[in-house]
């Protein structure tokens, strides 16, 4: 059977989608190629959140068309995911060597379309139509979707789409409206993953805290998302639960309280601020104020002492003044984030922000990005040094990406830890004595007290 190589750009949702498509293809008899050099089919699963992500995928496809097609004219080339959804037929028009364009709501038909293309029943495929059916019938192919490397961690998609409509964001256009999977399906998938050796699951959604909002709403003072956390918490053999990506508005009292009573819910909270300025937040249509954000972080730290708080921040949003940017700097100092993903504003066509006046000059965006990133790194380094001399629990994920001779894992508060060990320790919970720290990584020696 033909072999397929999938290259993924973007977020964890895209990683999860690629795993699901790969599982679907394997079930249909396709082989997964170790590299694009030997694949009969090359698929790029794309991201549209920023222009740079789109340009990377477009550049890669042009290179594949120029080089790979020259040596192997029969190879099939395709785009999947968010850029495929937003650009659709335009990709086939601009890049005539592309055979397949499949949007985010039609990924379940990828194998069918490849069968047709390989059999000569179609010349080209472009499908970006909205998937029909109710929220309870989201097309998911996830039970066998995780990579076959027996990783102790797994992503579990619990919903798709976004109704938030932030003015800078293209996701509602590429992922559609919110649609949630039934709790029982999610729990069944998590149980199967645990049976296969998974110790930690990360629940995924564009706005994960909006899970089930349109279907079941609040019951007994608990949102559908908190009820889901409780159901996953009850799975025997599961050690840790994480989730991403939330919205600050989704951190209700019930979710904050859950951090204090659900022991499997890791003391790690991603709370995307985007800006520290109320005027910018209003232009972004974020739905909260700086004061509300700071109070939320205070509540989380009170409910779960030691919780790691991370965030997303955008610099250079249209009209951002120096004073407004200074408010973002002051927010970072006040909250002292453990980490932050700092993004340069990227104009996305079709979004309300794209039509806003007073764009910020590129050189100003670069300068502000450097200043904010420097501050975030400084604060993260100070936080990291607090771990030196302490013993932390680590879930061993495998060889370190930067130094394969060592092992790597994460603490419950989501700090990366690198240490010496053996491959047999993968998937185990180890105590590690921290000896030194950089801004985002801890280094230490295992205490080997949890090997049974």
CSV table of C-alpha atoms in Angstrom, one decimal:
chain,number,residue,atom,x,y,z
A,1,UNK,CA,0.0,0.0,0.0
A,2,UNK,CA,1.1,3.6,-0.5
A,3,UNK,CA,3.0,5.4,2.2
A,4,UNK,CA,2.1,8.8,3.7
A,5,UNK,CA,4.2,11.4,5.4
A,6,UNK,CA,2.4,14.2,7.4
A,7,UNK,CA,4.2,17.4,8.4
A,8,UNK,CA,2.4,19.4,11.0
A,9,UNK,CA,2.5,23.2,11.6
A,10,UNK,CA,1.0,25.0,14.5
A,11,UNK,CA,-0.8,24.1,17.7
A,12,UNK,CA,-1.5,21.0,19.7
A,13,UNK,CA,-4.9,20.7,18.0
A,14,UNK,CA,-3.1,20.3,14.7
A,15,UNK,CA,-0.8,17.7,16.2
A,16,UNK,CA,-3.8,15.9,17.4
A,17,UNK,CA,-5.5,16.1,14.1
A,18,UNK,CA,-2.4,14.8,12.3
A,19,UNK,CA,-2.4,11.8,14.7
A,20,UNK,CA,-6.1,11.2,14.0
A,21,UNK,CA,-5.6,11.3,10.2
A,22,UNK,CA,-2.6,9.1,10.5
A,23,UNK,CA,-4.6,6.5,12.5
A,24,UNK,CA,-7.3,6.7,9.9
A,25,UNK,CA,-4.9,6.1,7.1
A,26,UNK,CA,-3.2,3.2,8.8
A,27,UNK,CA,-6.6,1.6,9.4
A,28,UNK,CA,-7.3,1.8,5.7
A,29,UNK,CA,-4.0,0.1,4.9
A,30,UNK,CA,-1.7,3.0,4.3
A,31,UNK,CA,1.8,2.9,5.7
A,32,UNK,CA,3.4,5.9,7.6
A,33,UNK,CA,6.6,6.9,5.9
A,34,UNK,CA,9.5,7.9,8.2
A,35,UNK,CA,10.3,10.9,6.0
A,36,UNK,CA,9.0,12.8,3.0
A,37,UNK,CA,11.9,11.4,0.9
A,38,UNK,CA,10.3,8.0,0.7
A,39,UNK,CA,6.6,8.8,0.9
A,40,UNK,CA,4.1,8.3,-1.9
A,41,UNK,CA,1.9,11.0,-0.4
A,42,UNK,CA,3.1,14.1,1.4
A,43,UNK,CA,0.5,16.1,3.4
A,44,UNK,CA,1.1,19.4,5.2
A,45,UNK,CA,-1.3,20.0,8.1
A,46,UNK,CA,-1.3,23.8,8.2
A,47,UNK,CA,-1.9,26.7,10.6
A,48,UNK,CA,-3.4,30.1,9.9
A,49,UNK,CA,-3.0,31.9,13.2
A,50,UNK,CA,-0.1,34.0,11.9
A,51,UNK,CA,1.1,34.9,8.5
A,52,UNK,CA,4.5,33.4,9.2
A,53,UNK,CA,3.0,30.0,9.7
A,54,UNK,CA,1.2,30.2,6.4
A,55,UNK,CA,4.3,31.3,4.6
A,56,UNK,CA,6.3,28.4,6.0
A,57,UNK,CA,3.8,25.9,4.7
A,58,UNK,CA,3.5,27.6,1.3
A,59,UNK,CA,7.3,27.7,1.0
A,60,UNK,CA,7.6,24.1,1.9
A,61,UNK,CA,5.0,23.1,-0.7
A,62,UNK,CA,6.7,25.1,-3.4
A,63,UNK,CA,10.0,23.3,-2.5
A,64,UNK,CA,8.2,19.9,-2.6
A,65,UNK,CA,6.7,20.7,-6.0
A,66,UNK,CA,10.0,21.9,-7.4
A,67,UNK,CA,12.3,19.1,-6.0
A,68,UNK,CA,10.3,16.1,-5.1
A,69,UNK,CA,8.0,16.1,-8.2
A,70,UNK,CA,11.1,16.4,-10.4
A,71,UNK,CA,12.5,13.1,-9.1
A,72,UNK,CA,9.3,11.4,-8.3
A,73,UNK,CA,6.5,12.8,-10.5
A,74,UNK,CA,3.9,10.4,-9.1
A,75,UNK,CA,4.0,11.6,-5.6
A,76,UNK,CA,0.8,13.2,-4.3
A,77,UNK,CA,0.9,16.5,-2.5
A,78,UNK,CA,-1.8,18.0,-0.2
A,79,UNK,CA,-2.7,20.6,2.3
A,80,UNK,CA,-4.8,19.9,5.4
A,81,UNK,CA,-6.1,22.0,8.2
A,82,UNK,CA,-6.6,25.7,8.9
A,83,UNK,CA,-4.9,27.3,5.9
A,84,UNK,CA,-6.6,24.7,3.7
A,85,UNK,CA,-9.9,25.8,5.2
A,86,UNK,CA,-9.3,29.5,4.9
A,87,UNK,CA,-7.8,29.5,1.4
A,88,UNK,CA,-9.4,26.5,-0.2
A,89,UNK,CA,-9.5,26.6,-4.0
A,90,UNK,CA,-7.0,29.5,-4.0
A,91,UNK,CA,-4.2,27.0,-3.1
A,92,UNK,CA,-5.0,24.8,-6.1
A,93,UNK,CA,-5.0,27.9,-8.3
A,94,UNK,CA,-1.7,29.3,-7.0
A,95,UNK,CA,0.1,25.9,-6.7
A,96,UNK,CA,-1.0,23.7,-9.6
A,97,UNK,CA,1.2,20.8,-8.4
A,98,UNK,CA,-1.1,20.4,-5.3
A,99,UNK,CA,-3.5,17.5,-5.6
A,100,UNK,CA,-5.5,17.8,-2.4
A,101,UNK,CA,-6.9,20.5,-0.1
A,102,UNK,CA,-8.9,19.3,2.9
A,103,UNK,CA,-10.3,21.7,5.5
A,104,UNK,CA,-10.7,21.3,9.2
A,105,UNK,CA,-14.2,19.8,9.1
A,106,UNK,CA,-13.5,17.2,6.5
A,107,UNK,CA,-10.3,15.6,7.8
A,108,UNK,CA,-12.2,12.3,8.3
A,109,UNK,CA,-12.5,12.0,4.5
A,110,UNK,CA,-8.8,12.3,3.8
A,111,UNK,CA,-8.3,8.5,3.3
A,112,UNK,CA,-11.3,8.4,0.9
A,113,UNK,CA,-10.0,11.3,-1.2
A,114,UNK,CA,-6.5,9.7,-1.3
A,115,UNK,CA,-8.0,6.4,-2.5
A,116,UNK,CA,-9.8,8.3,-5.3
A,117,UNK,CA,-6.7,10.3,-6.4
A,118,UNK,CA,-4.4,7.2,-6.4
A,119,UNK,CA,-7.0,5.2,-8.3
A,120,UNK,CA,-7.3,8.0,-10.9
A,121,UNK,CA,-11.0,8.6,-10.1
A,122,UNK,CA,-10.3,12.3,-9.4
A,123,UNK,CA,-7.7,14.7,-10.7
A,124,UNK,CA,-7.9,17.2,-7.8
A,125,UNK,CA,-9.8,17.5,-4.5
A,126,UNK,CA,-10.8,20.6,-2.6
A,127,UNK,CA,-13.2,20.1,0.3
A,128,UNK,CA,-13.7,22.9,2.8
A,129,UNK,CA,-17.4,22.5,3.3
A,130,UNK,CA,-18.9,22.7,6.8
A,131,UNK,CA,-19.6,19.3,8.3
A,132,UNK,CA,-23.3,18.6,8.7
A,133,UNK,CA,-24.8,17.1,11.8
A,134,UNK,CA,-25.4,18.0,15.4
A,135,UNK,CA,-22.7,18.8,18.0
A,136,UNK,CA,-23.0,15.2,19.3
A,137,UNK,CA,-21.9,13.8,15.9
A,138,UNK,CA,-18.6,15.5,15.4
A,139,UNK,CA,-16.5,13.4,13.0
A,140,UNK,CA,-13.8,12.1,15.3
A,141,UNK,CA,-11.4,9.3,14.7
A,142,UNK,CA,-9.4,9.4,17.9
A,143,UNK,CA,-9.5,6.2,19.8
A,144,UNK,CA,-6.5,4.9,17.9
A,145,UNK,CA,-5.2,8.3,17.0
A,146,UNK,CA,-2.3,8.7,19.3
A,147,UNK,CA,1.2,8.0,18.0
A,148,UNK,CA,2.2,4.3,18.3
A,149,UNK,CA,5.3,5.1,20.3
A,150,UNK,CA,3.6,4.3,23.7
A,151,UNK,CA,4.0,7.8,24.9
A,152,UNK,CA,3.0,8.3,28.6
A,153,UNK,CA,1.2,11.5,27.6
A,154,UNK,CA,-1.7,12.0,25.1
A,155,UNK,CA,-3.8,14.7,23.7
A,156,UNK,CA,-7.6,14.2,23.7
A,157,UNK,CA,-9.8,16.5,21.6
A,158,UNK,CA,-13.0,17.3,23.5
A,159,UNK,CA,-14.4,20.0,21.2
A,160,UNK,CA,-13.9,21.9,18.0
A,161,UNK,CA,-14.5,25.5,16.9
A,162,UNK,CA,-14.8,28.9,18.7
A,163,UNK,CA,-17.6,31.4,19.2
A,164,UNK,CA,-15.4,34.0,21.0
A,165,UNK,CA,-14.7,36.2,17.9
A,166,UNK,CA,-11.7,38.1,19.2
A,167,UNK,CA,-11.0,40.7,16.6
A,168,UNK,CA,-7.4,39.6,15.8
A,169,UNK,CA,-8.2,35.8,15.4
A,170,UNK,CA,-8.9,33.8,12.3
A,171,UNK,CA,-9.8,30.6,14.2
A,172,UNK,CA,-13.6,31.0,14.1
A,173,UNK,CA,-13.2,31.2,10.3
A,174,UNK,CA,-11.0,28.1,10.0
A,175,UNK,CA,-12.5,25.9,12.8
A,176,UNK,CA,-16.1,26.9,12.7
A,177,UNK,CA,-18.6,27.2,15.6
A,178,UNK,CA,-18.2,25.4,18.9
A,179,UNK,CA,-19.1,21.7,18.8
A,180,UNK,CA,-18.5,19.4,21.8
A,181,UNK,CA,-18.1,15.6,22.1
A,182,UNK,CA,-20.2,13.7,24.6
A,183,UNK,CA,-18.6,13.2,28.0
A,184,UNK,CA,-19.0,9.4,27.8
A,185,UNK,CA,-17.0,9.3,24.5
A,186,UNK,CA,-14.2,11.4,25.9
A,187,UNK,CA,-14.0,9.3,29.1
A,188,UNK,CA,-14.0,6.1,27.0
A,189,UNK,CA,-11.1,7.4,24.9
A,190,UNK,CA,-9.2,8.4,28.1
A,191,UNK,CA,-9.8,4.9,29.6
A,192,UNK,CA,-8.4,3.2,26.4
A,193,UNK,CA,-5.4,5.5,26.5
A,194,UNK,CA,-4.7,4.6,30.1
A,195,UNK,CA,-5.0,0.9,29.3
A,196,UNK,CA,-2.3,1.5,26.7
A,197,UNK,CA,0.0,3.0,29.2
A,198,UNK,CA,-0.8,6.7,29.2
A,199,UNK,CA,-0.4,8.4,32.5
A,200,UNK,CA,-1.3,12.0,31.6
A,201,UNK,CA,-4.0,13.4,29.3
A,202,UNK,CA,-4.3,16.9,28.0
A,203,UNK,CA,-7.8,17.9,27.1
A,204,UNK,CA,-7.9,20.0,23.9
A,205,UNK,CA,-10.2,22.6,22.5
A,206,UNK,CA,-9.9,26.0,20.8
A,207,UNK,CA,-11.7,27.4,23.9
A,208,UNK,CA,-11.6,24.3,26.0
A,209,UNK,CA,-13.4,26.0,29.0
A,210,UNK,CA,-16.4,26.5,26.7
A,211,UNK,CA,-16.9,22.7,26.5
A,212,UNK,CA,-20.6,21.6,26.5
A,213,UNK,CA,-21.8,25.1,27.0
A,214,UNK,CA,-24.4,25.0,24.3
A,215,UNK,CA,-25.5,21.4,25.1
A,216,UNK,CA,-25.9,20.9,28.8
A,217,UNK,CA,-24.8,24.2,30.4
A,218,UNK,CA,-24.5,24.4,34.2
A,219,UNK,CA,-25.8,21.8,36.6
A,220,UNK,CA,-25.6,21.9,40.4
A,221,UNK,CA,-23.4,24.9,40.1
A,222,UNK,CA,-20.9,23.2,37.8
A,223,UNK,CA,-20.1,23.8,34.2
A,224,UNK,CA,-20.0,21.0,31.7
A,225,UNK,CA,-16.2,21.3,31.6
A,226,UNK,CA,-15.9,20.9,35.4
A,227,UNK,CA,-18.2,17.8,35.2
A,228,UNK,CA,-15.9,16.4,32.5
A,229,UNK,CA,-12.8,17.0,34.7
A,230,UNK,CA,-14.5,15.1,37.5
A,231,UNK,CA,-15.3,12.2,35.2
A,232,UNK,CA,-11.8,12.0,33.9
A,233,UNK,CA,-10.4,12.3,37.5
A,234,UNK,CA,-12.3,9.1,38.3
A,235,UNK,CA,-10.4,7.0,35.8
A,236,UNK,CA,-8.2,4.4,37.6
A,237,UNK,CA,-4.6,4.5,36.5
A,238,UNK,CA,-4.6,8.0,35.2
A,239,UNK,CA,-2.1,10.2,37.1
A,240,UNK,CA,-2.4,13.7,35.6
A,241,UNK,CA,-4.9,15.9,33.8
A,242,UNK,CA,-4.1,19.1,31.9
A,243,UNK,CA,-6.1,21.2,29.5
A,244,UNK,CA,-5.5,23.8,26.8
A,245,UNK,CA,-6.4,26.4,25.5
A,246,UNK,CA,-8.8,28.1,27.8
A,247,UNK,CA,-10.2,31.7,27.9
A,248,UNK,CA,-10.1,33.8,31.1
A,249,UNK,CA,-13.9,34.2,31.0
A,250,UNK,CA,-14.1,30.4,31.3
A,251,UNK,CA,-12.5,30.3,34.7
A,252,UNK,CA,-15.6,30.4,36.8
A,253,UNK,CA,-15.7,29.8,40.5
A,254,UNK,CA,-16.4,26.1,39.9
A,255,UNK,CA,-13.2,25.7,37.8
A,256,UNK,CA,-11.1,27.6,40.3
A,257,UNK,CA,-12.5,25.5,43.1
A,258,UNK,CA,-11.8,22.3,41.1
A,259,UNK,CA,-8.1,23.2,41.2
A,260,UNK,CA,-8.3,22.9,45.0
A,261,UNK,CA,-10.0,19.5,45.1
A,262,UNK,CA,-9.2,17.4,42.0
A,263,UNK,CA,-5.8,16.0,42.8
A,264,UNK,CA,-5.1,14.7,39.3
A,265,UNK,CA,-5.6,18.2,37.8
A,266,UNK,CA,-2.1,19.5,37.5
A,267,UNK,CA,-1.2,22.7,39.3
A,268,UNK,CA,-0.6,24.4,35.9
A,269,UNK,CA,-2.9,27.1,34.5
A,270,UNK,CA,-2.7,28.7,31.1
A,271,UNK,CA,-4.5,32.0,31.2
A,272,UNK,CA,-4.2,34.0,28.0
A,273,UNK,CA,-4.1,37.7,28.8
A,274,UNK,CA,-3.1,39.0,25.3
A,275,UNK,CA,-2.6,42.5,26.7
A,276,UNK,CA,-2.3,44.4,30.0
A,277,UNK,CA,-4.2,47.4,28.7
A,278,UNK,CA,-8.0,47.7,29.1
A,279,UNK,CA,-8.3,49.8,26.0
A,280,UNK,CA,-6.5,47.2,23.9
A,281,UNK,CA,-8.5,44.4,25.5
A,282,UNK,CA,-11.6,46.2,24.5
A,283,UNK,CA,-10.5,46.6,20.9
A,284,UNK,CA,-9.6,42.9,20.9
A,285,UNK,CA,-13.1,42.0,22.1
A,286,UNK,CA,-11.7,39.9,25.0
A,287,UNK,CA,-14.5,40.4,27.4
A,288,UNK,CA,-12.6,41.1,30.6
A,289,UNK,CA,-10.5,43.8,32.2
A,290,UNK,CA,-7.0,43.8,33.6
A,291,UNK,CA,-8.4,44.0,37.1
A,292,UNK,CA,-10.5,40.9,36.5
A,293,UNK,CA,-7.5,39.0,35.0
A,294,UNK,CA,-5.3,39.8,38.0
A,295,UNK,CA,-8.0,38.8,40.4
A,296,UNK,CA,-8.4,35.5,38.6
A,297,UNK,CA,-4.7,34.7,38.9
A,298,UNK,CA,-4.9,35.6,42.6
A,299,UNK,CA,-7.8,33.2,43.1
A,300,UNK,CA,-6.0,30.3,41.2
A,301,UNK,CA,-2.9,30.8,43.4
A,302,UNK,CA,-5.0,30.8,46.5
A,303,UNK,CA,-6.9,27.6,45.5
A,304,UNK,CA,-3.7,25.8,44.4
A,305,UNK,CA,-0.5,27.1,46.0
A,306,UNK,CA,2.5,26.5,43.7
A,307,UNK,CA,0.4,26.6,40.5
A,308,UNK,CA,2.4,27.6,37.5
A,309,UNK,CA,0.7,30.4,35.6
A,310,UNK,CA,1.5,30.9,31.9
A,311,UNK,CA,-0.1,33.2,29.3
A,312,UNK,CA,-0.2,34.5,25.8
A,313,UNK,CA,0.7,38.1,25.0
A,314,UNK,CA,0.4,40.1,21.7
A,315,UNK,CA,2.5,43.1,20.9
A,316,UNK,CA,1.7,45.6,18.2
A,317,UNK,CA,-2.0,45.2,18.0
A,318,UNK,CA,-3.4,48.0,15.8
A,319,UNK,CA,-3.4,51.3,17.5
A,320,UNK,CA,-1.3,50.1,20.4
A,321,UNK,CA,0.5,53.1,22.0
A,322,UNK,CA,3.6,53.1,24.0
A,323,UNK,CA,1.6,53.7,27.1
A,324,UNK,CA,-0.7,50.7,26.3
A,325,UNK,CA,2.4,48.6,25.7
A,326,UNK,CA,3.8,49.7,29.1
A,327,UNK,CA,0.7,48.4,30.7
A,328,UNK,CA,1.4,45.0,29.3
A,329,UNK,CA,4.9,45.2,30.7
A,330,UNK,CA,3.5,46.2,34.1
A,331,UNK,CA,1.1,43.3,34.0
A,332,UNK,CA,3.9,40.9,33.4
A,333,UNK,CA,5.8,42.4,36.4
A,334,UNK,CA,2.6,42.3,38.6
A,335,UNK,CA,1.6,38.7,37.8
A,336,UNK,CA,5.1,37.3,37.4
A,337,UNK,CA,4.1,34.6,34.8
A,338,UNK,CA,6.1,31.4,34.9
A,339,UNK,CA,6.2,31.5,31.1
A,340,UNK,CA,4.5,33.5,28.3
A,341,UNK,CA,4.2,33.0,24.6
A,342,UNK,CA,4.8,36.4,23.2
A,343,UNK,CA,3.5,37.0,19.7
A,344,UNK,CA,4.0,39.8,17.2
A,345,UNK,CA,0.6,40.9,15.9
A,346,UNK,CA,-0.1,39.3,12.6
A,347,UNK,CA,-2.7,40.8,10.3
A,348,UNK,CA,-5.2,38.1,9.3
A,349,UNK,CA,-7.4,39.0,6.3
A,350,UNK,CA,-11.1,38.9,7.0
A,351,UNK,CA,-10.7,39.6,10.8
A,352,UNK,CA,-12.1,42.9,12.2
A,353,UNK,CA,-8.6,43.9,13.4
A,354,UNK,CA,-7.3,43.8,9.8
A,355,UNK,CA,-9.5,46.9,9.1
A,356,UNK,CA,-8.6,48.8,12.2
A,357,UNK,CA,-6.7,52.1,11.8
A,358,UNK,CA,-3.2,53.1,13.0
A,359,UNK,CA,-1.2,49.9,12.4
A,360,UNK,CA,2.0,49.7,14.4
A,361,UNK,CA,5.2,50.0,12.4
A,362,UNK,CA,7.1,46.7,12.0
A,363,UNK,CA,10.3,48.1,13.7
A,364,UNK,CA,8.2,49.2,16.7
A,365,UNK,CA,6.6,45.7,17.0
A,366,UNK,CA,10.1,44.2,16.9
A,367,UNK,CA,11.4,46.5,19.6
A,368,UNK,CA,8.4,45.9,21.9
A,369,UNK,CA,8.6,42.1,21.3
A,370,UNK,CA,12.2,42.1,22.4
A,371,UNK,CA,11.6,44.1,25.5
A,372,UNK,CA,8.6,42.0,26.6
A,373,UNK,CA,10.4,38.8,25.8
A,374,UNK,CA,13.4,39.9,27.8
A,375,UNK,CA,11.2,40.7,30.8
A,376,UNK,CA,9.4,37.3,30.6
A,377,UNK,CA,12.7,35.5,30.4
A,378,UNK,CA,14.1,37.4,33.4
A,379,UNK,CA,11.0,36.5,35.5
A,380,UNK,CA,11.0,32.9,34.4
A,381,UNK,CA,14.7,32.6,35.3
A,382,UNK,CA,14.0,34.0,38.8
A,383,UNK,CA,11.2,31.4,39.2
A,384,UNK,CA,13.3,28.6,38.0
A,385,UNK,CA,16.1,29.3,40.5
A,386,UNK,CA,13.5,28.8,43.3
A,387,UNK,CA,13.4,25.1,42.4
A,388,UNK,CA,17.2,24.6,43.0
A,389,UNK,CA,17.7,22.3,46.0
A,390,UNK,CA,14.1,21.0,45.9
A,391,UNK,CA,12.8,17.6,44.9
A,392,UNK,CA,10.1,17.6,42.2
A,393,UNK,CA,8.0,14.8,40.8
A,394,UNK,CA,8.6,14.2,37.1
A,395,UNK,CA,6.6,12.1,34.6
A,396,UNK,CA,9.4,10.8,32.3
A,397,UNK,CA,8.5,11.4,28.7
A,398,UNK,CA,11.6,10.0,27.0
A,399,UNK,CA,15.0,11.2,25.7
A,400,UNK,CA,15.7,15.0,25.9
A,401,UNK,CA,15.1,16.7,22.6
A,402,UNK,CA,18.3,18.7,23.0
A,403,UNK,CA,20.4,16.0,24.6
A,404,UNK,CA,19.2,12.5,23.7
A,405,UNK,CA,21.7,11.0,26.1
A,406,UNK,CA,19.6,12.3,29.0
A,407,UNK,CA,15.9,11.9,29.9
A,408,UNK,CA,13.2,14.6,29.9
A,409,UNK,CA,9.9,15.0,31.7
A,410,UNK,CA,7.7,17.6,33.2
A,411,UNK,CA,6.7,18.6,36.7
A,412,UNK,CA,3.1,18.9,37.7
A,413,UNK,CA,3.4,22.7,37.3
A,414,UNK,CA,4.7,22.1,33.7
A,415,UNK,CA,8.4,22.8,34.1
A,416,UNK,CA,10.7,20.7,31.8
A,417,UNK,CA,13.2,18.7,33.8
A,418,UNK,CA,16.3,17.1,32.2
A,419,UNK,CA,18.3,14.4,34.1
A,420,UNK,CA,20.3,11.2,33.7
A,421,UNK,CA,18.4,8.0,33.5
A,422,UNK,CA,17.6,4.9,31.5
A,423,UNK,CA,15.0,4.4,28.8
A,424,UNK,CA,13.1,1.9,31.0
A,425,UNK,CA,12.2,4.8,33.2
A,426,UNK,CA,10.0,6.3,30.4
A,427,UNK,CA,6.4,6.6,31.6
A,428,UNK,CA,7.4,6.4,35.3
A,429,UNK,CA,6.9,9.0,37.9
A,430,UNK,CA,10.3,9.9,39.4
A,431,UNK,CA,11.4,12.3,42.1
A,432,UNK,CA,14.3,14.4,40.8
A,433,UNK,CA,16.6,16.6,42.9
A,434,UNK,CA,17.0,19.9,41.1
A,435,UNK,CA,20.6,21.1,41.0
A,436,UNK,CA,20.5,24.0,38.6
A,437,UNK,CA,18.0,25.9,36.5
A,438,UNK,CA,17.7,28.0,33.4
A,439,UNK,CA,14.7,30.2,32.5
A,440,UNK,CA,12.5,27.3,31.4
A,441,UNK,CA,14.3,24.1,32.2
A,442,UNK,CA,15.4,22.4,35.4
A,443,UNK,CA,18.4,20.0,35.6
A,444,UNK,CA,18.9,17.4,38.3
A,445,UNK,CA,19.5,13.9,39.5
A,446,UNK,CA,16.8,11.3,40.1
A,447,UNK,CA,16.2,10.1,43.6
A,448,UNK,CA,14.7,6.8,42.4
A,449,UNK,CA,12.1,6.5,45.0
A,450,UNK,CA,9.1,5.7,42.8
A,451,UNK,CA,10.3,2.9,40.6
A,452,UNK,CA,7.9,0.3,41.8
